Tab-separated table of C-alpha atoms in Angstrom:
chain	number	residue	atom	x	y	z
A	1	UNK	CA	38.542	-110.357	-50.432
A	2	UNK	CA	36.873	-107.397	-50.089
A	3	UNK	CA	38.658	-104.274	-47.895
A	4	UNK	CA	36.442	-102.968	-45.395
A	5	UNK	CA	38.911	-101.986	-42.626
A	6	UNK	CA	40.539	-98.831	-43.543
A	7	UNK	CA	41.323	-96.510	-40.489
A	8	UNK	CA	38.665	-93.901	-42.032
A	9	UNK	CA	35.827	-96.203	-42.088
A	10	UNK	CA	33.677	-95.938	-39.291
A	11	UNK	CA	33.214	-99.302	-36.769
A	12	UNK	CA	29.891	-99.239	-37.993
A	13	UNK	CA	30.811	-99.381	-41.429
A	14	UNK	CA	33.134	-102.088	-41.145
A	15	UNK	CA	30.886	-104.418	-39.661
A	16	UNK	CA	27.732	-103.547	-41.875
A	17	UNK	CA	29.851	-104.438	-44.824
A	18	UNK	CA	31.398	-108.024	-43.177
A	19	UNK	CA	29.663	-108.627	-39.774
A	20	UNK	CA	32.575	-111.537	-39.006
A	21	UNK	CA	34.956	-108.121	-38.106
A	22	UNK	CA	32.195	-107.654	-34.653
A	23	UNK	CA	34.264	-110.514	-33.080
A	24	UNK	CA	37.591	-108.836	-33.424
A	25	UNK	CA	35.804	-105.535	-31.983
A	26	UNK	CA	33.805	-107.692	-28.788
A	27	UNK	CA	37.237	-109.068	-28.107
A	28	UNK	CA	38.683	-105.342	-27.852
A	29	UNK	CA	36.078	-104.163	-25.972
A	30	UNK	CA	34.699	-101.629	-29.032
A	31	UNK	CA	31.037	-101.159	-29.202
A	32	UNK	CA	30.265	-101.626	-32.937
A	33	UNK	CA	26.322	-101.225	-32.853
A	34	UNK	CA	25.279	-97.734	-30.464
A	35	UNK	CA	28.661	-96.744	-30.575
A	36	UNK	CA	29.459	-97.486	-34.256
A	37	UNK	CA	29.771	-94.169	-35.757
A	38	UNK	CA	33.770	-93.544	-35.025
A	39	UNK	CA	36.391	-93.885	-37.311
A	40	UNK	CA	38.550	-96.917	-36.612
A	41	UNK	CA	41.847	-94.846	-36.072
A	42	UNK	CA	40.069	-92.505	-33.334
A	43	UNK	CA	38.730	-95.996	-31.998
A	44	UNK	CA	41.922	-97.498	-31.996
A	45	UNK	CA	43.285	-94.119	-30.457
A	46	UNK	CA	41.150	-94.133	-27.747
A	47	UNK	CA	41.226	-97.964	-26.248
A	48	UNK	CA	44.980	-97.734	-26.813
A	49	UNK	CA	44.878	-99.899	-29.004
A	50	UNK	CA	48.161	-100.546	-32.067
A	51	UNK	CA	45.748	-99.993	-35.269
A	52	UNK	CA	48.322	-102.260	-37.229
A	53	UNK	CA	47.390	-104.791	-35.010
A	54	UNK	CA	43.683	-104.758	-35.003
A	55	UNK	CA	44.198	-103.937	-38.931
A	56	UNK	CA	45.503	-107.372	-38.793
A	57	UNK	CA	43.371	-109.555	-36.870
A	58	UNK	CA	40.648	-107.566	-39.410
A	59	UNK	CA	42.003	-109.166	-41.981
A	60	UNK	CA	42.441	-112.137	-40.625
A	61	UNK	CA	38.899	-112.814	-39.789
A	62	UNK	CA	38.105	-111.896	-43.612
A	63	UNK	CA	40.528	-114.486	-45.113
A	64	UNK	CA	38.032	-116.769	-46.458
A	65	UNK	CA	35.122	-115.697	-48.509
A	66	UNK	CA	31.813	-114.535	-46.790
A	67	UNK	CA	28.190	-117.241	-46.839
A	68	UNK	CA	25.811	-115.484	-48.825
A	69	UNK	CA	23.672	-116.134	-45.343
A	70	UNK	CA	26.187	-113.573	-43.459
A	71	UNK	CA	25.812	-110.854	-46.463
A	72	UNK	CA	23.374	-108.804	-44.658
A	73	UNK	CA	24.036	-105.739	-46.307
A	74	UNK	CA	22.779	-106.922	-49.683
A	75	UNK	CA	19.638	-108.116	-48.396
A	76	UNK	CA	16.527	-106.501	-49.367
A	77	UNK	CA	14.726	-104.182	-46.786
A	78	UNK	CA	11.532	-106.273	-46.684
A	79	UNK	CA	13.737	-109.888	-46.057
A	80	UNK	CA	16.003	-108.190	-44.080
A	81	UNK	CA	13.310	-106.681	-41.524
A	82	UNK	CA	11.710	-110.056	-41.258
A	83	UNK	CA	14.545	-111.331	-40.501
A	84	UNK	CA	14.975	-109.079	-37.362
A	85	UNK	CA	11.327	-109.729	-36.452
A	86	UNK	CA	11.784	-113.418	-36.917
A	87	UNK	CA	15.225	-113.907	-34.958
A	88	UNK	CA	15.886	-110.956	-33.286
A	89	UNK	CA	12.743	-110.265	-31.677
A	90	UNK	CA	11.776	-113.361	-31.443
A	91	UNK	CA	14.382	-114.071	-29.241
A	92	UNK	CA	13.579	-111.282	-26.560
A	93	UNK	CA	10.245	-112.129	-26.928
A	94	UNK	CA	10.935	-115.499	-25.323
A	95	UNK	CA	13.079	-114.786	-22.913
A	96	UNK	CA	12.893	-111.174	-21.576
A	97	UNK	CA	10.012	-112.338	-18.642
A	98	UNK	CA	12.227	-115.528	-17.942
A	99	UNK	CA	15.407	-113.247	-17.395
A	100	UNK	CA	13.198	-110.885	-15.482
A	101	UNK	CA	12.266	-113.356	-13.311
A	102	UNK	CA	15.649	-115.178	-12.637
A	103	UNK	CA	17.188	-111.412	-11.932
A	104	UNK	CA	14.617	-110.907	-9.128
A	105	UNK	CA	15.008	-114.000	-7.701
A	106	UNK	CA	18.599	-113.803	-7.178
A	107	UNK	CA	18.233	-109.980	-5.975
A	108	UNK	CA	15.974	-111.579	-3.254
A	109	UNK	CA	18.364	-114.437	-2.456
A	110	UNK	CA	21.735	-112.596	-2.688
A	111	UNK	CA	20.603	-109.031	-2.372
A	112	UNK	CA	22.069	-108.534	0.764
A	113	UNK	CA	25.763	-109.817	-0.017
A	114	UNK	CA	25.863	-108.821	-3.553
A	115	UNK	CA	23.995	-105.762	-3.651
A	116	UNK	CA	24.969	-105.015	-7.304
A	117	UNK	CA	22.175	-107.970	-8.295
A	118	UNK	CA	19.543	-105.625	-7.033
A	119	UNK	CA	19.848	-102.618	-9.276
A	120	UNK	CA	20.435	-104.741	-12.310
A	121	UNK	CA	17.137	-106.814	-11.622
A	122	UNK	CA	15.993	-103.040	-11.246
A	123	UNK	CA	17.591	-102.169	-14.605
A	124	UNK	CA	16.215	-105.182	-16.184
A	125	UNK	CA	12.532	-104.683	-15.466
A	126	UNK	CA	12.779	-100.755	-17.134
A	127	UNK	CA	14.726	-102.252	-20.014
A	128	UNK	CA	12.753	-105.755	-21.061
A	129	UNK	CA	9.654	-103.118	-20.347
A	130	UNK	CA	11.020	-100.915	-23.328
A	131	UNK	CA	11.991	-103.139	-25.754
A	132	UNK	CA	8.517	-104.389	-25.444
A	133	UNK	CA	7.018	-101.254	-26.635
A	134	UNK	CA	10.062	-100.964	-28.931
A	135	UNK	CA	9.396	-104.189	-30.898
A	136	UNK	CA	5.542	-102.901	-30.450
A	137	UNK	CA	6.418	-99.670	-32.658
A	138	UNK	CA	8.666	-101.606	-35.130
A	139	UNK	CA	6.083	-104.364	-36.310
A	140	UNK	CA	2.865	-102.627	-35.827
A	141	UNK	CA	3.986	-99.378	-37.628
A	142	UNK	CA	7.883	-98.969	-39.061
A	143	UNK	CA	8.282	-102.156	-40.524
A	144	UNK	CA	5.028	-102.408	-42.632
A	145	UNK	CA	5.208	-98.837	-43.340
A	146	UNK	CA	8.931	-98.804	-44.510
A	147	UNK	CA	7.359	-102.334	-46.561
A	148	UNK	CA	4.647	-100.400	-48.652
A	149	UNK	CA	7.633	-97.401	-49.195
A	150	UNK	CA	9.564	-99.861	-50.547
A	151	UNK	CA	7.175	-101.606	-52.800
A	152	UNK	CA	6.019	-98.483	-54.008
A	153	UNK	CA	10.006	-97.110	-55.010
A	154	UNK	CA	10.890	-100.637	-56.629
A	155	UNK	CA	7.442	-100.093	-58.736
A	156	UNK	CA	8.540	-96.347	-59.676
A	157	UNK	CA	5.516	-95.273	-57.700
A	158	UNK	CA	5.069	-92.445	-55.514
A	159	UNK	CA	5.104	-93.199	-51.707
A	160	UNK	CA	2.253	-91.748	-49.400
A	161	UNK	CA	3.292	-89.267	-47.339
A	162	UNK	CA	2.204	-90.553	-44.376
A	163	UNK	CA	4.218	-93.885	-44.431
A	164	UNK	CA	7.588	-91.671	-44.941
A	165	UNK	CA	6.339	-89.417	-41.989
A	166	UNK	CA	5.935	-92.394	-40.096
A	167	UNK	CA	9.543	-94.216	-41.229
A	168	UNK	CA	10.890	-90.754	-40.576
A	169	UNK	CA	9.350	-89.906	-36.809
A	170	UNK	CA	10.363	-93.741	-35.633
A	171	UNK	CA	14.005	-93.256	-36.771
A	172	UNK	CA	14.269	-90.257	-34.742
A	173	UNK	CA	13.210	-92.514	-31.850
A	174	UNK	CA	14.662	-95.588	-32.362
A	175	UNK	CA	17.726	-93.536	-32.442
A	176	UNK	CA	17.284	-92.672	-29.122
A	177	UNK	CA	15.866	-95.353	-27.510
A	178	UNK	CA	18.817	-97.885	-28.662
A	179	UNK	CA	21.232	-95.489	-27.481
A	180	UNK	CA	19.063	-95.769	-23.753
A	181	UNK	CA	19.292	-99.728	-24.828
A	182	UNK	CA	23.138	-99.359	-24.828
A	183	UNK	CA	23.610	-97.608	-21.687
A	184	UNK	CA	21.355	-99.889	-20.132
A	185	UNK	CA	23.626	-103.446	-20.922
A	186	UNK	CA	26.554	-101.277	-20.453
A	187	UNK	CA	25.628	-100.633	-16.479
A	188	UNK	CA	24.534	-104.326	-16.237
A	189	UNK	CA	27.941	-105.308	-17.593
A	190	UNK	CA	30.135	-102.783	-15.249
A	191	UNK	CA	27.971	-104.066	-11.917
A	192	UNK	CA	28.131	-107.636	-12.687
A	193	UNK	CA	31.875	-106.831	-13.434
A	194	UNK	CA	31.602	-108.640	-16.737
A	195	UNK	CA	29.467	-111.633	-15.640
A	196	UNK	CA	31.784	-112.583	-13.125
A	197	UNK	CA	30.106	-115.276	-11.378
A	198	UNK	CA	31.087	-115.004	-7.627
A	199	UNK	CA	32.053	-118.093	-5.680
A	200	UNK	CA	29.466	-120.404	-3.534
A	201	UNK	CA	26.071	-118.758	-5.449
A	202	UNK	CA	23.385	-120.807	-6.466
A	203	UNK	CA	23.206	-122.316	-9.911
A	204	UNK	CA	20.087	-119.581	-10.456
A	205	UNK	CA	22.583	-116.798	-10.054
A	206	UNK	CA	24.962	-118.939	-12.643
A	207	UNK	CA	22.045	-119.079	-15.380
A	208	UNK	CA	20.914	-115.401	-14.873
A	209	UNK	CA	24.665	-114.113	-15.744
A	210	UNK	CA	24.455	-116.846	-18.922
A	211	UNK	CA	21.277	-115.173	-19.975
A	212	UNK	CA	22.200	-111.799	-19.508
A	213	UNK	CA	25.709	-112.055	-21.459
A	214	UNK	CA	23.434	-113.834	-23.902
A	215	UNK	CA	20.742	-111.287	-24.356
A	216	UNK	CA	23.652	-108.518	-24.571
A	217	UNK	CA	25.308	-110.671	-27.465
A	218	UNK	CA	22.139	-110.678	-28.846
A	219	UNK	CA	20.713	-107.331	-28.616
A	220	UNK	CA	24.291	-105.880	-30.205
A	221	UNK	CA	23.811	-108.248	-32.685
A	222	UNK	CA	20.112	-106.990	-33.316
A	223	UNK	CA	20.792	-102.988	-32.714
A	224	UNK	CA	23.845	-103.426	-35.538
A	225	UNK	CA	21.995	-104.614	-38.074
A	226	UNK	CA	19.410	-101.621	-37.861
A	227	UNK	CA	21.467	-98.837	-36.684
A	228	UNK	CA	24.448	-99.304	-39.489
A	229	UNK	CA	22.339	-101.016	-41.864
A	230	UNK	CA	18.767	-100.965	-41.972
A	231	UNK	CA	18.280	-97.093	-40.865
A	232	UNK	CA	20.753	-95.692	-43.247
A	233	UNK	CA	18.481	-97.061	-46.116
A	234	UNK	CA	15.101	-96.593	-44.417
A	235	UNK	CA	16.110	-92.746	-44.667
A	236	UNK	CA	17.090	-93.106	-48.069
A	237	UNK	CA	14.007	-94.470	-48.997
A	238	UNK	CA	12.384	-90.788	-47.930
A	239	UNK	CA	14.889	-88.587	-49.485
């Protein structure tokens, strides 16, 4: 078995290198994808949290040997971005408008009693409306750029200057908008007071909270594998 979790590495890290560890930082309420970048001592620090304890359950989780299907970090750049496209966007792309639509319905319905459903069908509309452009930007320009880079480095070539400007401009915005991502899910999460489904709602307010937790489970799932793995290389690529 393979040690990831020293108290140096970052959360990040750790999860890049065996993504089985994210369920041991969900449980403890760590953010491992927009909020990767801390060590896991300060992490453990800061939630209060005994780091021989979460050392442990680490391990735990890491007991039996990894499927070669889980080994995203070894994956190539051009399988691994397809893979995103073909799961990860995928997914929002069939179910952002359906969300959308369930989270206005209940604001209309229960609006006036649970007031919180209105600003997160609010916060829903801005964020499906950004991740639209966002997926946009990544397949009609990063992805097939960062593609040709690639292809051109394996083959000892020299890459064209404008596909590294291009890999290098949309990693300066991804950056930011998956941090805008983050802070997004993280309001919806504090004003539905962690999907807590109230008593005597409809069953449309039951299936919005499903869908939103989740989209959230998703999108972490989707923002890791670029932020701690896919980005790091994509800049290495243009060094």
């Amino acid at each position: 078995m393979k040690k990831v979790n020293t108290p140096n590495k970052t959360i990040g890290e750790i999860v890049a290198e065996d993504y089985r560890t994210a369920q041991v930082f969900e449980k403890y309420g760590i953010d491992f994808c927009c909020g990767g970048k801390e060590d896991l001592a300060t992490t453990s620090r800061d939630k209060n949290i005994d780091l021989s304890v979460i050392t442990a359950e680490l391990e735990e989780v890491q007991k039996e040997p990894r499927e070669r299907s889980q080994d995203y970090d070894s994956w190539e750049l051009p399988f691994l971005s397809d893979y995103i496209v073909t799961v990860h966007h995928s997914y929002l792309n069939d179910n952002i408008e359906q969300i959308g639509t369930y989270a206005n319905k209940i604001a209309e319905v229960h609006g006036s009693s649970h007031p919180e459903v209105i600003e997160i069908a609010s916060l829903f509309k801005k964020l499906g409306s950004d991740l639209e452009s966002h997926l946009r930007d990544e397949e009609e320009e990063f992805f097939p750029a960062l593609k040709r880079v690639y292809a051109q480095k394996k083959a000892g070539q020299t890459s064209a200057e404008e596909d590294t400007a291009i890999i290098r401009k949309s990693l300066e915005n991804f950056k930011d908008e998956h941090e805008e991502v983050g802070d997004a899910l993280h309001k919806i999460r504090h004003l539905s007071k962690d999907f807590d489904i109230p008593a005597n709602v409809c069953n449309t307010y039951v299936i919005t909270y499903e869908k939103l937790k989740e989209f959230e489970d998703d999108i972490h799932k989707h923002v890791h594998l670029e932020n701690n793995i896919l980005f790091p290389k994509a800049m290495k690529l243009c060094e």
